[in-house]
Amino acid sequence: MAEPGRDAAVADEQAARERELIDRVVASFDGAADERLKTVLQSLTRHLHAFLREVRLTEDEWTTGIGFLTAAGHLTDDKRQEFILLSDVLGASMQTIAINNEAYANATEATVFGPFFVDDAPRIDNGGDISGGAAGQPCWVAGTVTDTSGNPVPGARIEVWEADEDGFYDVQYGDDRTAGRAHLFSEADGAYRFWAITPTPYPIPHDGPVGALLAASGRSPLRAAHLHFMVTAPGLRTLVTHIFVRGDELLDADSVFGVKDSLVMDFEEQPAGTPTPDGRPVGDTWSRTRFDIVLAPAT
Ligand code: BEZ
Ligand code: FE
């Protein structure tokens, strides 16, 4: 039996009122001078209202949501970007990356940029060391940069950055150190190589509202272990990506959905005393990996 006051005619009237509001809000953007802005705002309106109606959002929940966004805003400054973190944990960053880095032949897949890139990292020669004293097991990384026809790409700028074995990027120490980051250029045959440290898992910043959201959802803030790359070369699509460590238990649980099977690499552990590729003495164990980078044409 219908609730008192909730017969079919009333339910129809309620749905009509809700739909009429959507129509009015959508129409309010009809005059936007920029067609793209109009498309985005009208679609956003339809999807936002569909969400509100689907979950029958309560006024208390609306207040909680506004409080969440307000807290994210208060925490955000030029160093901490809680809204990007929110986009990351909702998979919105990865979806935007997927849309904007269309699959192209055998081009290497892209993944999240993250907040820890700096654009004045030191230059190293091929075979140099990006660790800058960052704690961790030495790791030899080598590969090539080619286009999708297999032609070597000489002079590609390769930016590399990573957290230390304690799970922190240099910029998180707040003492102006530079460690775990550098840039280098591919050689005439497209080859590159450098020493880094073996990546280890670390948590995304989780002391704010996004961390609270993860905790309330029973989700971990940990990211699968990874090494960041950004590769640029004239005429080719800029690639922002990482490589991940095969066997890492977090590959299926990365907090920002950044893992792609094609980016999971073997990091082969080398026993202490194993000769290194460049003869560098390494007293303890070390690891090595190979990452061949394939760049799509620029569009
Ligand atoms: C990172 O890999 O550095 C990262 C990515 C997304 C959010 C936080 C950190
Ligand atoms: Fe990272």
GROMACS .gro file of N, CA, C and O and ligand atoms in nm, residues 85 88 112-116 161 169 202 204-205 223 226 228 242 256, ligand 1:
model
   77
   85LEU      N    1   4.431   1.517  -0.536
   85LEU     CA    2   4.434   1.390  -0.464
   85LEU      C    3   4.295   1.324  -0.465
   85LEU      O    4   4.282   1.202  -0.483
   88ASP      N    5   4.241   1.183  -0.793
   88ASP     CA    6   4.323   1.062  -0.806
   88ASP      C    7   4.253   0.941  -0.744
   88ASP      O    8   4.244   0.834  -0.805
  112VAL      N    9   4.934   0.832  -1.395
  112VAL     CA   10   4.921   0.960  -1.322
  112VAL      C   11   5.053   1.036  -1.306
  112VAL      O   12   5.158   0.976  -1.292
  113PHE      N   13   5.041   1.166  -1.301
  113PHE     CA   14   5.158   1.253  -1.285
  113PHE      C   15   5.201   1.258  -1.138
  113PHE      O   16   5.319   1.249  -1.107
  114GLY      N   17   5.105   1.275  -1.050
  114GLY     CA   18   5.137   1.286  -0.907
  114GLY      C   19   5.188   1.425  -0.873
  114GLY      O   20   5.218   1.505  -0.961
  115PRO      N   21   5.199   1.454  -0.743
  115PRO     CA   22   5.232   1.591  -0.699
  115PRO      C   23   5.380   1.616  -0.677
  115PRO      O   24   5.417   1.725  -0.631
  116PHE      N   25   5.467   1.520  -0.707
  116PHE     CA   26   5.605   1.533  -0.660
  116PHE      C   27   5.709   1.561  -0.769
  116PHE      O   28   5.829   1.552  -0.744
  161TRP      N   29   6.177   1.045  -1.141
  161TRP     CA   30   6.169   1.081  -0.999
  161TRP      C   31   6.106   0.968  -0.920
  161TRP      O   32   6.028   0.889  -0.975
  169TYR      N   33   5.940   1.147  -0.091
  169TYR     CA   34   6.011   1.222  -0.196
  169TYR      C   35   6.095   1.329  -0.127
  169TYR      O   36   6.061   1.375  -0.017
  202TYR      N   37   5.464   0.337  -0.097
  202TYR     CA   38   5.452   0.449  -0.002
  202TYR      C   39   5.308   0.499  -0.005
  202TYR      O   40   5.237   0.478  -0.104
  204ILE      N   41   5.006   0.782  -0.034
  204ILE     CA   42   4.979   0.918  -0.077
  204ILE      C   43   4.952   1.000   0.050
  204ILE      O   44   4.919   0.942   0.155
  205PRO      N   45   4.966   1.134   0.044
  205PRO     CA   46   4.937   1.213   0.164
  205PRO      C   47   4.795   1.181   0.214
  205PRO      O   48   4.699   1.191   0.137
  223ARG      N   49   5.044   0.338  -0.245
  223ARG     CA   50   5.064   0.323  -0.389
  223ARG      C   51   5.158   0.205  -0.412
  223ARG      O   52   5.254   0.184  -0.337
  226HIS      N   53   5.684   0.229  -0.749
  226HIS     CA   54   5.697   0.276  -0.887
  226HIS      C   55   5.809   0.376  -0.903
  226HIS      O   56   5.853   0.438  -0.805
  228HIS      N   57   5.880   0.710  -1.152
  228HIS     CA   58   5.814   0.801  -1.248
  228HIS      C   59   5.905   0.836  -1.365
  228HIS      O   60   6.026   0.859  -1.346
  242HIS      N   61   5.482   0.564  -1.524
  242HIS     CA   62   5.571   0.502  -1.425
  242HIS      C   63   5.601   0.361  -1.472
  242HIS      O   64   5.528   0.305  -1.552
  256VAL      N   65   4.553   0.505  -0.638
  256VAL     CA   66   4.512   0.603  -0.741
  256VAL      C   67   4.487   0.535  -0.876
  256VAL      O   68   4.477   0.602  -0.978
  300BEZ     C1   69   5.276   0.980  -0.690
  300BEZ     O1   70   5.294   0.877  -0.749
  300BEZ     O2   71   5.375   1.046  -0.666
  300BEZ     C2   72   5.137   1.021  -0.651
  300BEZ     C3   73   5.034   1.008  -0.740
  300BEZ     C4   74   4.907   1.046  -0.703
  300BEZ     C5   75   4.884   1.097  -0.577
  300BEZ     C6   76   4.988   1.109  -0.486
  300BEZ     C7   77   5.116   1.069  -0.522
   0.00000   0.00000   0.00000
